[in-house]
Structures are given as C-alpha cells and as structure tokens.
Amino acid sequence: MMERRRMGAALLVLFLGNLANALEVPLDLPQPPTITHQSPKDYIIDPRENIIIHCEAKGKPHPSFSWTRNGTHFDIDHEPKVTMRPHSGTLVVDISAEKAESYEGVYQCTARNEHGTAVSNNIVIRQSRSPLWSKERNEPIVVQEGVSLVLQCRPPAGLPPPIIFWMDNNFQRLPQSSRVSQALNGDLYFSNILKEDSRNDYICYARFPHTQTIQQKQPITVRVLNLDAINETMAAFYNDTDLFSEAPKDERKPTFLIPSGPSSSKMVLRGQVLELECIAEGLPTPEISWSKVSGDFPAKRTSFLHYQKTLHIVNVSESDAGEYRCTARNWLGSVHHTIRVTVKASPYWIGGPPRNLVLAPRETGVLTCRANGTPKPTITWTMNGIPIENSPKDPSRKVEDDTVIFTEVQSGSSAVYQCNVSNEYGYLLSNAFVNVLSEPPRVLTPSDRVYQVIRNNRALMDCSSFGSPIPKITWFKDTTLNGDPYIQHDNGTLEIHVAQAHNSGKYTCVARNSLGTYENHVYLEVKEPTRILKQPEYKVVRRGRSVVFECKVKHDPSLIPTMTWLKDNGELPDDERFIVDSDSLTITDVIENDEGVYTCIMNTSLDHDSASAELTVVERPDPPTDLELTDQRERSVQLTWTPGDEHNSPIQKFLIQYEDSLHHRGHWHNLTEVRGTKTTAHLKLSPYVHYTFRVLASNAVGFSQPSFPSRMFKTNPAAPDENPTGVDGYGTEHDNLVISWKPMSGLQSNGPGLQYKVMWRQKEVDKEWTSVTVANVSKFVVSGTPTFVPYELKVQALNTYGVGPEPAIAHGHSGEDLPVAAPDNVQVLVLNSTLAEVHWEPVPPKSVRGRLKGYKVYYWRERSLHKHNPHHMEKQILTFSGNHSHGMLPGLHPFSIYSLNVRVYNGKGEGPPSPSQQFETPEGVPSVPSFLRITNPNLDSLTLEWGHPHDRNGRLAGYTLRYQSVNSSNELGPVKELALPANATAVTLPNLKYSTRYKFYLSAKTDRGAGPAISEEAVTIMDEAMASRQVDIATQGWFIGLMCAIALLILILLIICFIQRNKGGKYPVKEKEDAHTDPEFQPMKDDDCTFGEYR
C-alpha cells in the first residue's frame, strides 16, 4: 500500500514537472545559465587555421565563463595566443606562430552566475593529420592468366582516415566490375585476372578530407601471361620480379578472399552504419548473394554495393543483430560465410534530455534523466558542476536513481543540475536548471497578431505565456471556447481542426495565476484555397514545332499568387524559346532535350497547388544502318539491318527499295515492306538484275531518310518467267488487225535479247496460228483481214536464254466499217404536247459491220401551227446506247410540226438515216403575258394594259384577270375574277375604293387551260375633301400672315437697339434705381444691344 502511494505521488510530481517543462523563461527574469552552443565532443582541427572552441550561454544576469584543460584550470590570462570573445565563452587560439598540436587536449567550459553553474561537454581537440606515404619500390607483378590477385594499398594512417580510390596515370578511375573491385580497406581484388589486365599504372590514391590533400602510392605494374609465356620469360624476370608460379588455372569453384574461414563476427554501434563485405575468387567469376539467417533485411535501410559484395545497412538498431550469410556461386559450385553481428549502444536519451524546471515557492517538481545503452549505462548527478552528494544538503531535494524530486521548494534554491550518462562506448551530459520564481502571468505571443489559414485546414493560434505559478489559459470569441471544433493544447495554443470562413474574427486568450491576469488579442483570417482548375495535359509534339501547356488557377483574391514552372523538378532552361504567361507555358521550336515532366506550381503565402504533364518529342526515325546481305541464292537473298533511333514514336514498318543499275540506274523502286519489329527480310529476286538495296523506317510522324545502300548483288540471266500483259486486238482500218501489248521491263526480261512472238488466228475459221517475232515494239499490224471478224491472239516473251511460258489466249476483232443499213418501220406516238415516243426495228447485225454502239434519233421543229410563230429548223439529236428499239423525245414545243429519222452507229461512225417521219404536237397552255402595266389611276378606277404571250402554244381562248385589295397590314381581301376576250389588250376597272392598294393577276388561256399569271400592284387616288384637309400648312393664308407680322416686329426691335447704341444710352442714376428695384436684376451690356453698367 505504501509503495502504491509513493508511486502515485511520483506520478503526480512527474505530471507537474512536465507542465513546468513547457515554460521558457523570458530573459528579463532572473535565471541560471543555459549553454546554447558548444563545439562537438570530438573536434578535429585544421592545423592551418586558428582554433575556435565554441561556448555560448544565456542567463540573467549574463553568465561569466571559465575553462579547464585536461581536468585543470586553463588560465587564459597566461596564454597570450588565446583570447575569449566578449560576452561569450568562445576561445580563439592564434596558431600563426605556434604548432596546433601543442593545444591538443580535453577542454570543458563553465558558465556561472549567482543562480547556478552550467558546464559543457568534454571537447577533445585533435589536429588533423595527412602523413606522407613511406618511400617504397614496387616490383612488377607477373601472374598467370586466370588466377586471383590482390593489389594492396596500405595508405598511411590519417586523422580522419583517408578516402581510397584507384586511378591510372591519366587520373582516370580504373574500371571495376563483379570481377575487379575495391575492398573496404582500399585493396584492389581480382577474382580472376585476364590478359587485358596487364598495365603499368595501377595507382592507389588517398584523399584526406579535412585538409583536402591527395597522396598517391607508387604505380604498380601487373603482367599477365599464360603458362608458356611464363616459362619462356622466367629467366628474364627472375632477378627483378615477384613471380607467382602457381599451377595452370582452369575453371574452379569459388573460394573467399575476404573474410577468411567459414565464419566471423562483427560489432556495430546503434545508429551507425553496418558494412559487411565478402569478396570471392573463382573462374568463371562468382556471383555474390546475401541472406539473414533469422529474419529479413530492413528494406528501407538496406542496400547492396560494389556489385553485391558489400551489404550496407544504415541507422542500425538492436533488431539488426543476428547472423548474416554471404554466398559466392558459379556453375561449378558455391561457398558460404556466416558473419555474426552484435549491436552495442552508446548512451541515448529516452524521451529527450532533462528539461529546465521553473517553480514557484512551495511548489513541487521533478527532474528526470531517462537514458539507455548497451551495456546499461550509469547515471550520476551534479549540482552546479559539483557531485550532488558533495553539494549543500537541501531537505526539499531527493535523488532517486535517474530522478531528482523537489518538494515545497524555497526561494533562493535555484541551481543548475547536470545529468551524466555513460558506458564504455560513450557518454551524455545535459544541464537542466531549477529556477524558483514568483511571477505574475504574461503572454509572450505578440498582441494583435494575424493568423491566416486556408479553409478546411488546421488553424493554430498561439498563446505562449509565462508565469510562476504556471498560468491557466482561457480562450474567448464572444464566449468561452470549449469543445468542438476547438482544441486547447497544454502550451496554450488553440486549434481549430478544420477551419471555415465563419471561424474568422477576433480571439482573446487570458492567462491567470494566483498573482494576476493577462489578456491578449489575436485575429484569424480564413482564406479560400488555391486550386488549379485546368491542368496541363500530356503532349506529344514533333521536333521543331510549338507546344502550349495551360494551367488555369483559382485563388483567394486577397492573396498574391506566384506561378512557377519546373522541368523535371528543376528550373526551366534559360532559353528564350520558353515563354511563360499568366496561365500557360509555351515552348517554341521544340527540341529533343525539351522532353520531360513540366510542373506548374501556384504559390501563395499560405498554400500552393501543382499539376504536372509530360512532354514527349517525336520525330521521324533515324535511317537504318549496317545493311548486310546473307543467304545468297539464285532468286533470293537475306537482308538484315540495324534500326535507327525511333525518337519516341515506335517504328511501324520498314520499306525496302532497290535500284537496278543494269536497267534503271538512279531510279529506286519499292520492293516490299516488313513490320517495324523485324530487322531482317527474305527478298525474292528476278534474274538478270544488278540489285542495290536500301531501307527506310516509318513511324507515326513519317518516313526516315533512306539508309546507305547495301553492296551490289547480281542475279544470273534466265529465260522469261512471264509474258506481256494487256494483249488486245482492234482495227484502225476496215481491213486490218492491230495486236498490242504492254512491253516488259528490263526487270521482267530475265536476260538479254528480249523479243516477242506474236500469234493470231481467225476465231472458228483458222486452226493454225500465224506468228511473227518482233523486238523493241509494243504492237503489230496484220493487214488484209475481213471487216470486223473475231480473232484469237497470243504474245510470248523470249530472250537469249529461252522462251517464256505458254501465253494465255486473248480475243480481239479486225477493223470496223460504217453501217450499211438504216432502221425500218419508224413510228411516232405523241403522248402529250411536249413528249413523244419513237419506235423502230433494229438493223440486222451483219449490216452494222462493227461493234454496235446504239441508235441516234435526229429530230427538228419544222414550224408552229400558229401563224404568229416563226419557223424553226435547228436539228436535235438523242442518243440511245446499246441495242434499243424505242426511245422518248422530251421537251417538244406544243402546237408544232416535227420531223425525225433514226440512224444506227458503231465505233467507225453512223449508218444511213431512215426515211423522215412527221408528227404534230397538240395544243398546250400559253406562256405568261409579255407585260402588264397600270395606267390612268383615278379615285375609283384603274386601267390595265398587257401584251400577248410570246408562246401561245395553241389558239388563244381569252384572258383571266383576278384582283384583290390589300390593307395596311398586308392582309388580302376577297378575290374578284374577270374573263376577257382573246383579242383584248386593255381593260378599265370601275367602282374601286379610293386610296386603296390592289393586287392584279393576269393569265392567258387556250382550250388546254390557263397558263402562268403575271402580277402587278397599284393604288387608287385620295378623296378631294380629305385631300383639302391635308394640304401643306405652308400654303395657308393665315400662316403666311402670322410669319410676316413676326418678321416686322423683329425688324422694329433691331432699329430701336441701333438708335440706343448711337445715343450712348445715358439717363439719371436715380431713374435707373427707381426703375430697377429688383435686387436680382442683372445689368446687360451695351455692346450687344442690352442695358449697360451704371456710370
């Protein structure tokens, strides 16, 4: 029970102590010293520069400083080369006339004032060293090819250790691989050595980072020989070489060069880097792999370096302890090595170092020094730099291991406590003061501070305060702020987890303790978020063209935005081709280097938004290269090539072209196409051609330039494989036959001496073929043939090496002659006034004397049946293709006499006409009257005049007149109709309404009906009474009299003004005053005929 009470009291003390830890004492209040900056524990100095040992501290009053060196007081006043900076504990050692090594040692700084003493870490000062390489003479190393070899570096020990690398005489790093690599100790390992490893400039360099100096070992010469060469040169090198004369090396299973044996161990400290290394020899070169015997590698902290030979784990923790296995393997076998890793730890804080403690009189608090390490560290306490057991007794203080408990502290008990945690691998030292104060609350956050936050984000408003006892913080906005959405943190900060626009406004925080109250005001402004409305889009553009990335943004109007564009997360190139506008990026004349990811970032002082898009630059592919001809045969060859750069657009196909330098030098012809995934083609060839090939690549942009031509490939001559095509027979005269064909090209000839064997016979008459052999022509004329008879034809190719295959039979006819017969029994059927149908009997086929093309109907209008229409003799022709026996004749004139005849025609021309036939067309409707006009408009009547139709198309039967009124709204009244005689050309319409618009329609008619109408509009005149009321006012007598009277009055007024001006306009002042008693009266000027000023 007692233990439980003690534990509860300790937890309460710990809670109160944690509350106090959050306080930062203002510098205007009394407080013990706090060290704010000091040099590192292990301080390696450059011997060429002054030594500066830092020690800065704060406190009230400001602390004084002193130093110890190697555990004893360091009297600066007796060190002329050592000065301490004003208001600081930092030492500056002038080594211009001294050796830096004379100031090596362990230094510790002490800062003290009347409230306590703080001490720094032990600062170990050591001078950096870069010793020279010892003089040595490296003998040439002769080895047998295939054996393993180690070139030792062994650099001089430096402080800090040097960085090792191997280079040649030209300062170029030696190439490394899975076969040749540098070990962690700097030696160069060869798993097996090759002939090309022979060289005389293997040089090991050591770079000392602190002094930035580089030193080199003497070059090492390596000579790699096979066994026969070693035996021949043994005598020459025996006296001045190290001879490695092992047995001949064949392929062998791996063995480890380092580490040795089946297992080893490794210790590493927590937080450091674990590096395990396995290098094996063997032939072929072994491959290295790693595994952890009990567990997996920490994925995010593990990497494999030096061609898998080094296992690298950063920030080691206790979980990384265990057994690691490396395996070297080639096809002959494998070998394993196990490394047992233990993890130790120098002391480290648990939850951070002890924190300063501020207490009011009679308050309780605790200092805690929680730390761990492997092995477990020891913890010791000192007060003001003196072991706590030797310090003055204080009944309010109790030390329990890693905790110091203070109960009901008294004024004047302020001090600085040091916690020292140490084990064999290091130590931690921390200062924490206890400051006993009575102080009313104050708010440290500046008054009227404005906090700005983006809507829907977290808002934090500070109320950093100080007081002793610790003040209680309360927030207000109109009322006390408690609960959702407000969260108040222990340090006084007010949080709104998701800020909205209505959260904007004035906030008040109040700090209270037993000594008083303090109030502070802050303001919150909630802004609209920045958003990219239109993001840039992925673009594919051809080289040399322009591209535009759009980036349209919406932001809070009170915030000033800044648009930034990045390329591949870096700045845009400094190039005038990149044009940045307010909402876009334009790149002109795009090049391949412009490819990448472009990001637009819109920044404000509070937030930002970004969007990215990729640019791909495409272009026609580069031409293929390395054309090779293989598998050469009589009629084929294999062509291979290497594709060129496809420039981000996959190659879709390859076009293979050839040049025939024997027949068409300088002309390239398409041979075949293959898919873009292929790089070879089997080409079928023709005999007797001198081939040269080239290849073009095609992608979505277009074709590449042609490749360089291949070497020439010649095929041997042979008999033709084919015969001419396009064989045809026709006649140009009535007694001949022209046999034609498409001539064969040189490629088709297959050899020299190309000729054509032309063969013909009359179909179904001749059994034997008649033939003739010709050359360099594409037709042959056979004379003396019957007119238009069918023939069978053949044309066969032959050359010096033989004849072509049996040709196919083609068909043709001998020449045509004009037809000799006319169609019989021609008849005409009149269908209506404009359409007739003609019939005839076809002529006998033999009389056509050629290929029947059709029939032609010649027809013409003899005259009109009306006496007023003229005669027409123009002939018209209608052609009916094929073997027709009738046809239609459209577009005839009504009431007319027509004549016609019919003729047959073939390819040669027309035959004789048939006897002419006459027919009549019936009446039709007449055309529109030639004109219509309105004359003699009166109050209630109008006269209409018109002309007869141009085409009466029959005997006129009369005219029809229709008319109707049209009101002011363009509405039509009822239609009235009037029939007029055929000889009439005018009519007067009585009883019309005055001042009314009428519309008239006039059409002529025959017995067949009325023709189209002509229209016209007219308006009747006004009534006289209304006209008299609407006479122009300017013609009225009373108006003229009124205008004359007004003109006379104006003339009289002008004469009076003129007389007054000449007289001067003077009269007594008294009369002026009597006449003008109105105070608002404004005198008028004389010079414009108005009253003047008083004089």
PDB file of C-alpha atoms in Angstrom, residues 1065-1077 1092-1095:
ATOM      1  CA  GLY A1065     -27.803 105.147 -73.539  1.00  0.00           C
ATOM      2  CA  LYS A1066     -27.343 107.755 -70.669  1.00  0.00           C
ATOM      3  CA  TYR A1067     -30.079 108.792 -68.201  1.00  0.00           C
ATOM      4  CA  PRO A1068     -30.109 109.808 -64.450  1.00  0.00           C
ATOM      5  CA  VAL A1069     -28.920 107.325 -61.899  1.00  0.00           C
ATOM      6  CA  LYS A1070     -31.973 107.954 -59.783  1.00  0.00           C
ATOM      7  CA  GLU A1071     -34.232 106.843 -62.643  1.00  0.00           C
ATOM      8  CA  LYS A1072     -32.104 103.724 -63.004  1.00  0.00           C
ATOM      9  CA  GLU A1073     -32.512 102.946 -59.299  1.00  0.00           C
ATOM     10  CA  ASP A1074     -36.286 103.625 -59.396  1.00  0.00           C
ATOM     11  CA  ALA A1075     -36.676 101.576 -62.497  1.00  0.00           C
ATOM     12  CA  HIS A1076     -34.628  98.623 -61.201  1.00  0.00           C
ATOM     13  CA  THR A1077     -35.509  97.998 -57.560  1.00  0.00           C
ATOM     14  CA  GLY A1092     -25.130  98.649 -69.569  1.00  0.00           C
ATOM     15  CA  GLU A1093     -23.443  99.143 -66.190  1.00  0.00           C
ATOM     16  CA  TYR A1094     -24.128 102.256 -64.050  1.00  0.00           C
ATOM     17  CA  ARG A1095     -21.683 105.126 -64.646  1.00  0.00           C
TER      18      ARG A1095
END
